[in-house]
PDB file of C-alpha atoms in Angstrom:
ATOM      1  CA  UNK A   1      -0.215   0.193  -0.129  1.00 41.00           C
ATOM      2  CA  UNK A   2       1.703   3.288  -1.207  1.00 51.00           C
ATOM      3  CA  UNK A   3       1.582   5.978   1.174  1.00 53.00           C
ATOM      4  CA  UNK A   4      -1.240   8.237  -0.769  1.00 54.00           C
ATOM      5  CA  UNK A   5      -3.269   5.188  -0.798  1.00 48.00           C
ATOM      6  CA  UNK A   6      -3.233   4.577   2.554  1.00 49.00           C
ATOM      7  CA  UNK A   7      -3.726   8.757   2.875  1.00 70.00           C
ATOM      8  CA  UNK A   8      -6.766   8.607   0.745  1.00 80.00           C
ATOM      9  CA  UNK A   9      -8.005   5.828   2.991  1.00 81.00           C
ATOM     10  CA  UNK A  10      -7.283   7.952   5.551  1.00 85.00           C
ATOM     11  CA  UNK A  11      -9.510  10.519   4.288  1.00 87.00           C
ATOM     12  CA  UNK A  12     -12.148   8.664   3.146  1.00 88.00           C
ATOM     13  CA  UNK A  13     -13.109   6.799   6.296  1.00 88.00           C
ATOM     14  CA  UNK A  14     -12.956   9.937   8.494  1.00 91.00           C
ATOM     15  CA  UNK A  15     -15.572  11.476   5.219  1.00 92.00           C
ATOM     16  CA  UNK A  16     -17.427   8.641   5.872  1.00 90.00           C
ATOM     17  CA  UNK A  17     -17.326   9.171   9.720  1.00 92.00           C
ATOM     18  CA  UNK A  18     -18.133  12.220   9.922  1.00 94.00           C
ATOM     19  CA  UNK A  19     -21.321  12.015   7.196  1.00 93.00           C
ATOM     20  CA  UNK A  20     -22.464   9.711   9.533  1.00 92.00           C
ATOM     21  CA  UNK A  21     -22.084  12.117  12.684  1.00 94.00           C
ATOM     22  CA  UNK A  22     -23.674  14.662  10.668  1.00 95.00           C
ATOM     23  CA  UNK A  23     -27.024  12.457   9.797  1.00 93.00           C
ATOM     24  CA  UNK A  24     -27.031  11.168  13.471  1.00 92.00           C
ATOM     25  CA  UNK A  25     -27.484  14.547  15.463  1.00 94.00           C
ATOM     26  CA  UNK A  26     -30.383  15.135  12.411  1.00 93.00           C
ATOM     27  CA  UNK A  27     -28.256  16.722   9.589  1.00 94.00           C
ATOM     28  CA  UNK A  28     -26.307  20.263   8.413  1.00 95.00           C
ATOM     29  CA  UNK A  29     -28.919  22.802   9.952  1.00 95.00           C
ATOM     30  CA  UNK A  30     -29.183  21.153  13.421  1.00 94.00           C
ATOM     31  CA  UNK A  31     -25.035  20.306  13.277  1.00 95.00           C
ATOM     32  CA  UNK A  32     -24.473  24.156  12.201  1.00 94.00           C
ATOM     33  CA  UNK A  33     -26.732  24.857  15.191  1.00 94.00           C
ATOM     34  CA  UNK A  34     -25.111  22.763  18.235  1.00 92.00           C
ATOM     35  CA  UNK A  35     -21.421  23.779  17.070  1.00 93.00           C
ATOM     36  CA  UNK A  36     -21.757  27.196  16.228  1.00 91.00           C
ATOM     37  CA  UNK A  37     -20.472  26.563  13.061  1.00 93.00           C
ATOM     38  CA  UNK A  38     -22.062  28.283   9.440  1.00 95.00           C
ATOM     39  CA  UNK A  39     -24.120  25.795   7.487  1.00 95.00           C
ATOM     40  CA  UNK A  40     -21.883  25.936   4.135  1.00 95.00           C
ATOM     41  CA  UNK A  41     -18.819  24.575   6.568  1.00 95.00           C
ATOM     42  CA  UNK A  42     -21.174  21.486   7.519  1.00 96.00           C
ATOM     43  CA  UNK A  43     -22.017  21.411   3.871  1.00 95.00           C
ATOM     44  CA  UNK A  44     -18.499  21.253   3.558  1.00 95.00           C
ATOM     45  CA  UNK A  45     -17.814  18.306   6.027  1.00 94.00           C
ATOM     46  CA  UNK A  46     -20.056  17.049   4.978  1.00 93.00           C
ATOM     47  CA  UNK A  47     -19.203  16.806   0.951  1.00 91.00           C
ATOM     48  CA  UNK A  48     -17.348  13.666  -0.379  1.00 85.00           C
ATOM     49  CA  UNK A  49     -15.483  16.028  -2.818  1.00 86.00           C
ATOM     50  CA  UNK A  50     -14.400  19.144   0.046  1.00 90.00           C
ATOM     51  CA  UNK A  51     -11.366  18.348   2.225  1.00 91.00           C
ATOM     52  CA  UNK A  52     -12.775  19.725   4.864  1.00 92.00           C
ATOM     53  CA  UNK A  53     -12.899  17.637   8.156  1.00 93.00           C
ATOM     54  CA  UNK A  54     -14.690  18.800  11.306  1.00 94.00           C
ATOM     55  CA  UNK A  55     -12.305  20.774  14.253  1.00 94.00           C
ATOM     56  CA  UNK A  56     -12.012  18.630  16.932  1.00 93.00           C
ATOM     57  CA  UNK A  57     -14.097  20.589  19.389  1.00 93.00           C
ATOM     58  CA  UNK A  58     -17.026  20.324  17.345  1.00 94.00           C
ATOM     59  CA  UNK A  59     -16.596  16.885  17.055  1.00 94.00           C
ATOM     60  CA  UNK A  60     -16.777  16.013  20.484  1.00 93.00           C
ATOM     61  CA  UNK A  61     -19.744  18.145  20.937  1.00 93.00           C
ATOM     62  CA  UNK A  62     -21.359  16.213  18.331  1.00 94.00           C
ATOM     63  CA  UNK A  63     -20.425  12.519  19.826  1.00 92.00           C
ATOM     64  CA  UNK A  64     -21.875  14.147  22.909  1.00 91.00           C
ATOM     65  CA  UNK A  65     -25.384  15.221  21.589  1.00 92.00           C
ATOM     66  CA  UNK A  66     -25.817  11.263  19.890  1.00 90.00           C
ATOM     67  CA  UNK A  67     -24.628   9.829  22.416  1.00 88.00           C
ATOM     68  CA  UNK A  68     -22.201   7.852  19.271  1.00 89.00           C
ATOM     69  CA  UNK A  69     -18.471   8.614  19.016  1.00 91.00           C
ATOM     70  CA  UNK A  70     -18.260   8.277  15.529  1.00 91.00           C
ATOM     71  CA  UNK A  71     -15.358   9.951  14.778  1.00 92.00           C
ATOM     72  CA  UNK A  72     -12.979   9.119  17.308  1.00 91.00           C
ATOM     73  CA  UNK A  73     -13.968   5.345  16.587  1.00 89.00           C
ATOM     74  CA  UNK A  74     -12.903   5.662  13.082  1.00 89.00           C
ATOM     75  CA  UNK A  75      -9.559   7.321  14.366  1.00 89.00           C
ATOM     76  CA  UNK A  76      -8.808   4.631  16.129  1.00 86.00           C
ATOM     77  CA  UNK A  77      -9.831   2.145  14.105  1.00 84.00           C
ATOM     78  CA  UNK A  78      -7.078   3.729  11.623  1.00 84.00           C
ATOM     79  CA  UNK A  79      -4.815   3.466  14.152  1.00 80.00           C
ATOM     80  CA  UNK A  80      -5.423  -0.353  15.642  1.00 80.00           C
ATOM     81  CA  UNK A  81      -7.169  -0.043  18.924  1.00 80.00           C
ATOM     82  CA  UNK A  82     -10.665   0.044  19.502  1.00 78.00           C
ATOM     83  CA  UNK A  83     -12.842   2.330  21.483  1.00 78.00           C
ATOM     84  CA  UNK A  84     -14.557   0.483  24.827  1.00 73.00           C
ATOM     85  CA  UNK A  85     -17.130   1.387  26.482  1.00 67.00           C
ATOM     86  CA  UNK A  86     -16.502   1.284  30.335  1.00 60.00           C
ATOM     87  CA  UNK A  87     -21.264   1.678  30.975  1.00 58.00           C
ATOM     88  CA  UNK A  88     -20.894  -1.678  28.695  1.00 54.00           C
ATOM     89  CA  UNK A  89     -18.761  -4.014  30.447  1.00 50.00           C
ATOM     90  CA  UNK A  90     -20.369  -6.140  32.931  1.00 48.00           C
ATOM     91  CA  UNK A  91     -23.990  -5.357  31.272  1.00 46.00           C
ATOM     92  CA  UNK A  92     -26.333  -8.268  32.178  1.00 48.00           C
ATOM     93  CA  UNK A  93     -29.174  -7.823  29.963  1.00 53.00           C
ATOM     94  CA  UNK A  94     -27.103  -8.401  27.488  1.00 60.00           C
ATOM     95  CA  UNK A  95     -28.759 -10.969  24.446  1.00 74.00           C
ATOM     96  CA  UNK A  96     -25.297 -12.635  22.817  1.00 75.00           C
ATOM     97  CA  UNK A  97     -28.537 -14.770  20.642  1.00 77.00           C
ATOM     98  CA  UNK A  98     -30.513 -11.198  19.352  1.00 82.00           C
ATOM     99  CA  UNK A  99     -26.745  -9.458  18.827  1.00 83.00           C
ATOM    100  CA  UNK A 100     -25.923 -12.358  16.676  1.00 82.00           C
ATOM    101  CA  UNK A 101     -29.382 -11.933  15.273  1.00 85.00           C
ATOM    102  CA  UNK A 102     -28.137  -8.458  13.704  1.00 88.00           C
ATOM    103  CA  UNK A 103     -24.755  -8.763  13.134  1.00 89.00           C
ATOM    104  CA  UNK A 104     -26.289 -11.429  10.652  1.00 91.00           C
ATOM    105  CA  UNK A 105     -29.054  -9.034   9.623  1.00 89.00           C
ATOM    106  CA  UNK A 106     -26.684  -5.979   9.063  1.00 89.00           C
ATOM    107  CA  UNK A 107     -23.853  -8.671   7.309  1.00 90.00           C
ATOM    108  CA  UNK A 108     -26.717  -9.512   4.650  1.00 90.00           C
ATOM    109  CA  UNK A 109     -27.523  -5.858   4.208  1.00 88.00           C
ATOM    110  CA  UNK A 110     -24.252  -4.589   3.686  1.00 88.00           C
ATOM    111  CA  UNK A 111     -23.374  -8.156   1.721  1.00 91.00           C
ATOM    112  CA  UNK A 112     -26.737  -7.704  -0.660  1.00 89.00           C
ATOM    113  CA  UNK A 113     -25.784  -3.729  -1.151  1.00 86.00           C
ATOM    114  CA  UNK A 114     -22.495  -4.338  -2.094  1.00 87.00           C
ATOM    115  CA  UNK A 115     -23.655  -7.549  -4.851  1.00 88.00           C
ATOM    116  CA  UNK A 116     -25.998  -4.998  -6.599  1.00 88.00           C
ATOM    117  CA  UNK A 117     -23.393  -2.239  -6.340  1.00 87.00           C
ATOM    118  CA  UNK A 118     -21.545  -3.985  -8.030  1.00 86.00           C
ATOM    119  CA  UNK A 119     -23.886  -6.099 -10.737  1.00 87.00           C
ATOM    120  CA  UNK A 120     -23.152  -3.234 -13.680  1.00 90.00           C
ATOM    121  CA  UNK A 121     -19.028  -3.554 -12.741  1.00 89.00           C
ATOM    122  CA  UNK A 122     -18.823  -0.296 -12.332  1.00 89.00           C
ATOM    123  CA  UNK A 123     -18.525   0.721  -8.254  1.00 89.00           C
ATOM    124  CA  UNK A 124     -19.300   4.583  -8.328  1.00 89.00           C
ATOM    125  CA  UNK A 125     -18.367   6.600  -5.370  1.00 89.00           C
ATOM    126  CA  UNK A 126     -21.926   6.982  -3.761  1.00 87.00           C
ATOM    127  CA  UNK A 127     -22.141   3.344  -3.902  1.00 87.00           C
ATOM    128  CA  UNK A 128     -18.983   2.466  -2.517  1.00 87.00           C
ATOM    129  CA  UNK A 129     -19.789   5.265   0.247  1.00 88.00           C
ATOM    130  CA  UNK A 130     -23.230   3.141   1.115  1.00 87.00           C
ATOM    131  CA  UNK A 131     -21.591   0.510   0.852  1.00 89.00           C
ATOM    132  CA  UNK A 132     -18.975   1.748   3.651  1.00 89.00           C
ATOM    133  CA  UNK A 133     -21.965   2.751   5.904  1.00 88.00           C
ATOM    134  CA  UNK A 134     -23.098  -0.708   5.669  1.00 89.00           C
ATOM    135  CA  UNK A 135     -19.726  -2.195   6.940  1.00 90.00           C
ATOM    136  CA  UNK A 136     -19.591   0.413   9.012  1.00 89.00           C
ATOM    137  CA  UNK A 137     -22.788  -0.991  11.024  1.00 88.00           C
ATOM    138  CA  UNK A 138     -22.419  -4.572  10.791  1.00 90.00           C
ATOM    139  CA  UNK A 139     -17.896  -3.410  11.466  1.00 90.00           C
ATOM    140  CA  UNK A 140     -20.211  -1.789  15.004  1.00 88.00           C
ATOM    141  CA  UNK A 141     -22.651  -4.698  15.559  1.00 88.00           C
ATOM    142  CA  UNK A 142     -19.524  -7.253  15.405  1.00 89.00           C
ATOM    143  CA  UNK A 143     -18.028  -5.577  18.444  1.00 86.00           C
ATOM    144  CA  UNK A 144     -20.887  -5.941  20.280  1.00 83.00           C
ATOM    145  CA  UNK A 145     -20.982  -9.612  19.572  1.00 84.00           C
ATOM    146  CA  UNK A 146     -17.274  -9.514  20.658  1.00 85.00           C
ATOM    147  CA  UNK A 147     -18.248  -8.107  23.783  1.00 82.00           C
ATOM    148  CA  UNK A 148     -20.619 -10.355  24.407  1.00 81.00           C
ATOM    149  CA  UNK A 149     -18.450 -13.282  23.981  1.00 82.00           C
ATOM    150  CA  UNK A 150     -15.996 -12.516  26.552  1.00 83.00           C
ATOM    151  CA  UNK A 151     -18.177 -11.500  29.036  1.00 78.00           C
ATOM    152  CA  UNK A 152     -19.088 -14.730  28.498  1.00 78.00           C
ATOM    153  CA  UNK A 153     -15.625 -16.255  29.309  1.00 83.00           C
ATOM    154  CA  UNK A 154     -15.164 -13.354  32.275  1.00 81.00           C
ATOM    155  CA  UNK A 155     -18.453 -15.050  33.580  1.00 79.00           C
ATOM    156  CA  UNK A 156     -17.584 -18.902  33.582  1.00 80.00           C
ATOM    157  CA  UNK A 157     -20.257 -19.158  31.091  1.00 77.00           C
ATOM    158  CA  UNK A 158     -23.427 -17.969  30.807  1.00 68.00           C
ATOM    159  CA  UNK A 159     -27.314 -19.897  30.566  1.00 64.00           C
ATOM    160  CA  UNK A 160     -29.566 -18.529  27.996  1.00 56.00           C
ATOM    161  CA  UNK A 161     -33.401 -17.593  27.848  1.00 51.00           C
ATOM    162  CA  UNK A 162     -34.169 -20.067  24.967  1.00 44.00           C
ATOM    163  CA  UNK A 163     -36.953 -22.496  25.602  1.00 43.00           C
ATOM    164  CA  UNK A 164     -38.265 -25.071  23.455  1.00 41.00           C
ATOM    165  CA  UNK A 165     -41.643 -24.899  22.421  1.00 44.00           C
ATOM    166  CA  UNK A 166     -44.019 -27.382  21.187  1.00 46.00           C
ATOM    167  CA  UNK A 167     -47.521 -27.561  19.939  1.00 48.00           C
ATOM    168  CA  UNK A 168     -47.806 -23.983  21.524  1.00 48.00           C
ATOM    169  CA  UNK A 169     -46.637 -24.959  24.903  1.00 48.00           C
ATOM    170  CA  UNK A 170     -43.621 -25.167  26.987  1.00 44.00           C
TER     171      UNK A 170
END
């Protein structure tokens, strides 16, 4: 991988995370009000074709507002790190089976979108961005499943809540 490729990958990963953060906070106008930046500056940060990125204080404010550190997570991943939410550690109401089902659903959505985009042997930048967003969603759910599995290991096992139902009776 060349330096230019790495730089492009880094930039597009942060751009995708920025777009997601803006979307999670209600769009360009809502983000402009929350950050005291102009709508045009937020719009440039939201555009795939513009090199502007959100200033760090604005990222912190928007992530706090929506409760999802999308850009911070992307920056950590670019360095090979992973964010851990201390509130989720030891979370007893986590359902590993539900998380797994959601992970499978997000995987299906990602693959379906990617196959659809590649159907004409050309993947446009918009199709790539959509696939990247689907992939980010899948990666988040994979992280949830991984956390659930490590919780099970830490607890020495876990009994599931699944019951066998026959003829409508338990």
